[in-house]
Short mmCIF file of C-alpha atoms (C1' of nucleotides) in Angstrom, two decimals:
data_model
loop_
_atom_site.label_atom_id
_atom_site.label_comp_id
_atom_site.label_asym_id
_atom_site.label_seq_id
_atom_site.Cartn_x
_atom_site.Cartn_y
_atom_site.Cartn_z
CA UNK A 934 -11.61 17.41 23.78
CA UNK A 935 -15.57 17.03 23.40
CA UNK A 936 -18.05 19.64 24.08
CA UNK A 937 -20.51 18.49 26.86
CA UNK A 938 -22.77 15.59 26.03
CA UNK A 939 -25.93 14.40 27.84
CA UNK A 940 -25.57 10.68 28.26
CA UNK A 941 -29.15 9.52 29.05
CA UNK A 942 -29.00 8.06 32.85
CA UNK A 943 -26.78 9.62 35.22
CA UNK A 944 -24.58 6.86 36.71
CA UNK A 945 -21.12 8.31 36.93
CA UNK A 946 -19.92 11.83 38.29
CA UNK A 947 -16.89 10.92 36.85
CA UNK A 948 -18.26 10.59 32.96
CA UNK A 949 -17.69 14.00 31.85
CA UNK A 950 -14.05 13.56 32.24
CA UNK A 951 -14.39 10.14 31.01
CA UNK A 952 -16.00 11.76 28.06
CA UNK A 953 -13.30 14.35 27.62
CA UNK A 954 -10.22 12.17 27.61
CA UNK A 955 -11.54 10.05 24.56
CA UNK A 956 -9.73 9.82 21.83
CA UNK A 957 -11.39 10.96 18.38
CA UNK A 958 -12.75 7.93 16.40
CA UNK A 959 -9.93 8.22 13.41
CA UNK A 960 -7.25 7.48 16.28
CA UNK A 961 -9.48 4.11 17.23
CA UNK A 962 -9.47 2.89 13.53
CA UNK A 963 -6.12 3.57 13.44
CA UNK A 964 -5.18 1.78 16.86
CA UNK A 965 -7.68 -1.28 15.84
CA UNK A 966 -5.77 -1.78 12.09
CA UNK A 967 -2.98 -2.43 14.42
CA UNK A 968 -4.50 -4.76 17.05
CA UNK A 969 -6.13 -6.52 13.96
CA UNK A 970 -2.68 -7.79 12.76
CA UNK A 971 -2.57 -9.75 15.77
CA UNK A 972 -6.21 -11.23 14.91
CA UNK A 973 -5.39 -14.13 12.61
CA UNK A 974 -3.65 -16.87 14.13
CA UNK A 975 -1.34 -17.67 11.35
CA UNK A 976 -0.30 -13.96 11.51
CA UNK A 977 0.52 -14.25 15.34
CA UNK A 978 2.54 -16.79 14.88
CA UNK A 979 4.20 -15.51 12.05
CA UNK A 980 4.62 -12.41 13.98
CA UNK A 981 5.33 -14.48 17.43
CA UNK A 982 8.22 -15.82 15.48
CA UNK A 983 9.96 -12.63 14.05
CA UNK A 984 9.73 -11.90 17.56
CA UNK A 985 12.34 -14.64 18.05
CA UNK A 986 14.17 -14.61 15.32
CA UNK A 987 14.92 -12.60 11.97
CA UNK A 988 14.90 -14.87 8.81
CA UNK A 989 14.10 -15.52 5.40
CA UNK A 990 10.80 -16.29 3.76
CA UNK A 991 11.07 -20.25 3.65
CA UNK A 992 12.56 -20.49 6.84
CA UNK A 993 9.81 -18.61 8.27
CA UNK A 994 7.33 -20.78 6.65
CA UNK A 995 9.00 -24.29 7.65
CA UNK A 996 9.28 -23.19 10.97
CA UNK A 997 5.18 -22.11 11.20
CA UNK A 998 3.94 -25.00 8.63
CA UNK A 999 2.34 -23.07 5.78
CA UNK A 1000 3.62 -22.22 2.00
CA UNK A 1001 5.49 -19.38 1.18
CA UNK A 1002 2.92 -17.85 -0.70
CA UNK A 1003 0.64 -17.51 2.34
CA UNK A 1004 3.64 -16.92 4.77
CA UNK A 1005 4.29 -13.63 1.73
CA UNK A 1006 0.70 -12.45 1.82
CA UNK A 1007 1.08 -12.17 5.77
CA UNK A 1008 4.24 -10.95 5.88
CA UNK A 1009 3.13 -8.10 3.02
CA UNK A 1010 0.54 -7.17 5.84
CA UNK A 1011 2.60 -7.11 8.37
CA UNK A 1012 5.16 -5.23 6.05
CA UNK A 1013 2.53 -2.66 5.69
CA UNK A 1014 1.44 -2.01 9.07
CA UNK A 1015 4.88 -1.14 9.86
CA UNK A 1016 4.97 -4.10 12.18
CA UNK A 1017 8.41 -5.45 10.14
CA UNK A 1018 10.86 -4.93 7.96
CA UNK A 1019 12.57 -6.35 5.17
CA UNK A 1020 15.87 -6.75 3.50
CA UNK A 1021 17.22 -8.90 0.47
CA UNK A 1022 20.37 -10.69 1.44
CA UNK A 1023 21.54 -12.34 -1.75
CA UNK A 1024 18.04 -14.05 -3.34
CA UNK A 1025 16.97 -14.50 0.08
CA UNK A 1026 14.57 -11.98 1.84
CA UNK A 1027 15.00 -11.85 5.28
CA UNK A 1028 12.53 -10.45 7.47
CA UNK A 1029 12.96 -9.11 11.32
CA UNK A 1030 10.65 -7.08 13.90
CA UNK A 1031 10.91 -3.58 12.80
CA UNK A 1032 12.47 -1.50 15.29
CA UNK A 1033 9.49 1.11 16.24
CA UNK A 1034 7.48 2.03 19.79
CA UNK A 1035 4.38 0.55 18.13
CA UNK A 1036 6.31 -2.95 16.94
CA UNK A 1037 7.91 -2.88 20.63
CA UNK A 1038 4.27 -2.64 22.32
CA UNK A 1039 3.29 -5.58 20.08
CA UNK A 1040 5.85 -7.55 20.91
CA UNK A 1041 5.25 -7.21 24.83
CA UNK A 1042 1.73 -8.06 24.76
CA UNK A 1043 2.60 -10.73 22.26
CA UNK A 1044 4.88 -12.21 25.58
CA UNK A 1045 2.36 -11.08 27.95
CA UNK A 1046 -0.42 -12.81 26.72
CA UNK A 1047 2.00 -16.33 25.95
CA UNK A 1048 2.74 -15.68 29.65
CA UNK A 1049 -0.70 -16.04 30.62
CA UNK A 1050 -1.71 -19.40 27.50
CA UNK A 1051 1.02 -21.01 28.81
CA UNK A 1052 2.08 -21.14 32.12
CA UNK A 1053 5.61 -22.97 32.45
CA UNK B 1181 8.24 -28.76 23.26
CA UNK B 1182 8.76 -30.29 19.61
CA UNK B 1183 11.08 -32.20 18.14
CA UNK B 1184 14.14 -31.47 15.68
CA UNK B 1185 12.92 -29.32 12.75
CA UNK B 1186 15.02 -29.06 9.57
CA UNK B 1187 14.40 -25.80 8.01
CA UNK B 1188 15.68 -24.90 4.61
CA UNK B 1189 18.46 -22.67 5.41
CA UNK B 1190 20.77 -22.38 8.07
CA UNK B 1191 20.88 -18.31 9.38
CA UNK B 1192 20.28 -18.56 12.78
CA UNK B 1193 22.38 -20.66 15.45
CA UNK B 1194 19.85 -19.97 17.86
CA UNK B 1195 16.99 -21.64 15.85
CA UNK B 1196 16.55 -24.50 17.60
CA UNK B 1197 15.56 -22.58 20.75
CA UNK B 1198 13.24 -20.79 19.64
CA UNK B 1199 11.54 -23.84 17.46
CA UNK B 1200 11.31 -25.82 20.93
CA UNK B 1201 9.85 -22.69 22.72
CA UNK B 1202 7.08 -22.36 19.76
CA UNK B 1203 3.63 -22.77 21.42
CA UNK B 1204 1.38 -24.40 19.92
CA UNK B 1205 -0.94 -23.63 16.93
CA UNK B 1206 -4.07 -23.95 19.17
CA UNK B 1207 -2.82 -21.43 21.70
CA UNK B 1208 -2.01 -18.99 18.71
CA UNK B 1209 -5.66 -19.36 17.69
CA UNK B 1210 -7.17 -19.23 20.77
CA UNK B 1211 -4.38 -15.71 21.68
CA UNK B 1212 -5.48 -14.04 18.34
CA UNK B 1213 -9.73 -14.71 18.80
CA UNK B 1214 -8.61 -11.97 21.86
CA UNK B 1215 -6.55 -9.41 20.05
CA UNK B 1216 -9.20 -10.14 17.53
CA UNK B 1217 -11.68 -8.25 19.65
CA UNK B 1218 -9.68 -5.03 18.96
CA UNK B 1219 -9.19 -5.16 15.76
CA UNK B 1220 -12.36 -3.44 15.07
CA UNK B 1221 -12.34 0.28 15.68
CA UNK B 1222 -16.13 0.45 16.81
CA UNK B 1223 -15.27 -2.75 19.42
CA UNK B 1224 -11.95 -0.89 20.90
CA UNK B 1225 -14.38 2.26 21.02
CA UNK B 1226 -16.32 0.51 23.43
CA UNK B 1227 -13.20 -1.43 25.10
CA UNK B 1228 -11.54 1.85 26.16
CA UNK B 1229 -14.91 3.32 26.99
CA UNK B 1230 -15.13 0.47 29.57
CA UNK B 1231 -11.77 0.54 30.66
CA UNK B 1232 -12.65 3.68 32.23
CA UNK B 1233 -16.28 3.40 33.54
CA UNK B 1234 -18.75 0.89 34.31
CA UNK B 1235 -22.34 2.37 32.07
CA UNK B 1236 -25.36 1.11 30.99
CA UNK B 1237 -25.80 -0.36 27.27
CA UNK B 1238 -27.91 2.69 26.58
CA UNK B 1239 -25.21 5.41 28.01
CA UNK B 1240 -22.02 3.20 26.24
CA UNK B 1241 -24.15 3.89 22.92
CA UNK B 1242 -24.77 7.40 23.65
CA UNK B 1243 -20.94 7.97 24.53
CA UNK B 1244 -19.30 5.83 21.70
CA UNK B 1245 -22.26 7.45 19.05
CA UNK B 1246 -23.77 4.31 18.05
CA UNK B 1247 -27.00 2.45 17.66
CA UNK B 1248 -27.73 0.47 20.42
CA UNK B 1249 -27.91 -2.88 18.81
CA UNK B 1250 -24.67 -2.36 17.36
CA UNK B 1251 -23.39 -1.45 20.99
CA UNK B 1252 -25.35 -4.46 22.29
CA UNK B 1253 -24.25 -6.92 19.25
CA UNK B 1254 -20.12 -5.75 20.00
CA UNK B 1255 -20.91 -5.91 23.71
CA UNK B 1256 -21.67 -10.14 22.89
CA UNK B 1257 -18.72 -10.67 21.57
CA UNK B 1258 -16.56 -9.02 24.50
CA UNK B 1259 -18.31 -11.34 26.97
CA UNK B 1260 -17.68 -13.95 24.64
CA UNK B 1261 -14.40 -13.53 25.17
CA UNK B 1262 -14.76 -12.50 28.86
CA UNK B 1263 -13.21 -9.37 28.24
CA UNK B 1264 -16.39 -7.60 29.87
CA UNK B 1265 -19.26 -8.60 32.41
CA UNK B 1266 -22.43 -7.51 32.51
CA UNK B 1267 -24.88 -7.37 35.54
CA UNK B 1268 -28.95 -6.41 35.29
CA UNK B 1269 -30.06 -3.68 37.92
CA UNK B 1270 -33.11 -2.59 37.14
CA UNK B 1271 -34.23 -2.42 33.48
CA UNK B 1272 -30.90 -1.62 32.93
CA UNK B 1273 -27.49 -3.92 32.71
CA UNK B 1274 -24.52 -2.33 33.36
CA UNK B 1275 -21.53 -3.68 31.74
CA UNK B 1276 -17.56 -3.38 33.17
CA UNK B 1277 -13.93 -4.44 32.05
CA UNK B 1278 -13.83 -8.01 33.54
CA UNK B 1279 -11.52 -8.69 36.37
CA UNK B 1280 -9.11 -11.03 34.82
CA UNK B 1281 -5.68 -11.38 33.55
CA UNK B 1282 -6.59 -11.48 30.11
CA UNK B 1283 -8.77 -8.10 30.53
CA UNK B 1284 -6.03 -6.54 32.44
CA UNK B 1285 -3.24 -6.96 29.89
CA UNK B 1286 -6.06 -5.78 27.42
CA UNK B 1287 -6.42 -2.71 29.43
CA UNK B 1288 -2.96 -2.09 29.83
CA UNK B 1289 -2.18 -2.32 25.86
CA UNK B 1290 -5.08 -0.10 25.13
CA UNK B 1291 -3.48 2.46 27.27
CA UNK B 1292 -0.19 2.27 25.82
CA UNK B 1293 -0.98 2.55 22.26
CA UNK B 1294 -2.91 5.44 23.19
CA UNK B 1295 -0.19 7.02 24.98
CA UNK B 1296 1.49 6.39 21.41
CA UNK B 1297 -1.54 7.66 18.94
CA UNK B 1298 -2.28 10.10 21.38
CA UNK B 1299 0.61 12.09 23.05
CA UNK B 1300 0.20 14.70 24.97
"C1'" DA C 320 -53.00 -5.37 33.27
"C1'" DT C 321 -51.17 -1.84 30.20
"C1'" DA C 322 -47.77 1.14 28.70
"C1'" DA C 323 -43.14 2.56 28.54
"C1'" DT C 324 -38.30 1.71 28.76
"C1'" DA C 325 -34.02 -1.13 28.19
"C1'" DT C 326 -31.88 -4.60 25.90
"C1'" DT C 327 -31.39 -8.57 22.99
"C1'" DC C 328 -32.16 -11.38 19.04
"C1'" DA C 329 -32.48 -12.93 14.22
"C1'" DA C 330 -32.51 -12.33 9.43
"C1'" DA C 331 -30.62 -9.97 5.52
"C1'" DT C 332 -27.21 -7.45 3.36
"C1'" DG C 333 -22.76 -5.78 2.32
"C1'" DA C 334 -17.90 -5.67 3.16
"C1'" DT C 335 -13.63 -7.47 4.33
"C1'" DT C 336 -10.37 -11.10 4.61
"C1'" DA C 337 -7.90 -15.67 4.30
"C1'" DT C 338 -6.40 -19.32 1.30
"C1'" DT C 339 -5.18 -21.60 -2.84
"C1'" DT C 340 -3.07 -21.99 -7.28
"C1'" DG C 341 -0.13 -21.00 -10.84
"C1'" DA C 342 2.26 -17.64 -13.27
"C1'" DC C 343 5.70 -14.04 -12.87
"C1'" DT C 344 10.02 -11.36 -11.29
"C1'" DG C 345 14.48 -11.14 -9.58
"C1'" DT C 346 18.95 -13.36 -8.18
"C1'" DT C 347 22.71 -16.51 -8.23
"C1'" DT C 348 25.37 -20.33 -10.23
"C1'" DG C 349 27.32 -23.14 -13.91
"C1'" DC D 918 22.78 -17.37 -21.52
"C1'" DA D 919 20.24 -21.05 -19.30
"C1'" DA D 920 18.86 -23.44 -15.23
"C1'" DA D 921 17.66 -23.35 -10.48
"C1'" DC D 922 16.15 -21.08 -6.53
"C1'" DA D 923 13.63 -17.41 -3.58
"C1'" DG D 924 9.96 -14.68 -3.25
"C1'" DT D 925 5.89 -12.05 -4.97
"C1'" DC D 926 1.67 -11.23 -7.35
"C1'" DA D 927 -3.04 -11.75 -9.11
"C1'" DA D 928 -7.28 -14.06 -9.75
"C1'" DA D 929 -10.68 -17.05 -7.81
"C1'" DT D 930 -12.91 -19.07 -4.11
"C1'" DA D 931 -14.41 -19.55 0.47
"C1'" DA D 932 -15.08 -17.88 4.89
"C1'" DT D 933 -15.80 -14.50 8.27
"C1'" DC D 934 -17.60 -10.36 10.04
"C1'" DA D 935 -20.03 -5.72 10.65
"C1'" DT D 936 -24.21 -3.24 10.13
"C1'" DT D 937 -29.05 -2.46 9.66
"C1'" DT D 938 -33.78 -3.27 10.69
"C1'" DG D 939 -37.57 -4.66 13.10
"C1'" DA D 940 -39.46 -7.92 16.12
"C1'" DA D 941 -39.10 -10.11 20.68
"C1'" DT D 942 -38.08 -10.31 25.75
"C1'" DA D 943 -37.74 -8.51 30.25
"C1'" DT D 944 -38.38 -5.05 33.76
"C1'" DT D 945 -40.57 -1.11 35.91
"C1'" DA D 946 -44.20 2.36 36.53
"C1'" DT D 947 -49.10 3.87 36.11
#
DNA sequence: ATAATATTCAAATGATTATTTGACTGTTTG
DNA sequence: CAAACAGTCAAATAATCATTTGAATATTAT
C-alpha cells in the first residue's frame, strides 16, 4: 500500500485507489521475466509445443525446425523460469510443461491468444 | 495443416496431431511481438496502470515514477501493438487499454499473474 | 504574438539477448 | 573399452532494446 501521492492533473476520483492497489515494482520485474519467455518466437513455439506434447530434445527440435543446440539454450531458459521441467529417460532428455499455477496461466493465454491468430 | 513429419524418435502416439495443429511460424512471431510488450517490467508498469484508469502521459509518469519520455517512448510501442489508444484533449492526450481482443486477454493475464505474485 | 505547458522525437549510449559453431559430458550398445 | 548417440556448454558474433538527454512540435493562456 502507497502513502498518498499528488499526481499532477486531477482526472480520476478513482486514482487514489488505483494508486493503492499497485503492486510494488520488484513484483512487475518479476511478472515481466515471465511474460518475456513468451517474447521470442522460437521460444513460443518451443513452449506452444510442450504445451502439446512432452518429449525429448531432438524431437522437439524436428518438430519446430531449429538445431538442438538452440532448441537447449531455449529450453535452459525456459528450464529456469520454472516454465518446464526435465527428466533423463535413458540418454534421452525429455522435457514436459511443468506442473505449476504460473506454467498453467501460460499455457491458457498461450491457447487464448492461438484462439484469436487463428480462427478455425 | 502440414504434411507428414518424421521426427527422430518415436515417444508420442499422438504426435501427428499435434504436428498438423502447429500454427505457423509467422503467427508465433507475430503472438510473441505481443507478449513481448510485457516482458519489460517498466512497460507492464504502465500496462496494469492502464488496465485500471484512463490518465494523461504526464499523470501515468507521475504514478509509474518515471521520466516522461520514457513513459511516452513505452507508451509507442503499446500503440504499436494496439494494446493502448491515445486521444488529444486539450494539451493533454489521454491514453486507455484498447478495446480489443488482443488487449482484453492482455488484461485478463495481467490480472491473473497478479492474483499469483500478489495474494492477498 | 509570447510564454508556458504537454508531449514527442532523435541521437547516443549501454545493456541484454539470440544465434552459430564446435568442443565437451554423459549414456547406451557392441 | 571403444564407438555412437543425445544433449549441454562456452565463446564469438550479431541483433535488438531500454534509457538518457535535449531539442522540436503542438496546444492553451496571457
Amino acid at each position: 500500500m502507497n502513502s498518498l501521492t499528488h499526481l499532477p492533473h486531477d482526472h480520476d476520483k478513482n486514482i487514489q485507489n488505483v494508486l493503492n492497489s499497485m503492486p510494488e515494482s520488484k513484483k512487475f520485474s518479476e511478472a515481466a521475466s515471465l511474460f518475456q519467455q513468451l517474447g521470442d518466437g522460437t521460444r513460443l513455439k518451443i513452449l506452444w509445443f510442450l504445451c502439446h506434447s512432452r518429449e525429448c530434445v531432438s524431437n522437439i527440435a524436428a518438430a519446430v525446425g531449429m538445431s538442438k543446440a538452440v532448441v537447449s539454450h531455449h529450453l535452459q531458459l525456459l528450464r529456469k523460469s520454472n516454465l518446464v521441467t526435465s527428466e533423463r529417460i535413458g540418454q534421452e532428455i525429455h522435457y514436459s510443461l511443468n506442473n505449476t499455477r504460473e506454467a498453467e496461466l501460460i499455457h491458457q493465454a498461450i491457447d487464448s491468444i492461438f484462439d484469436i491468430t487463428c480462427p478455425k
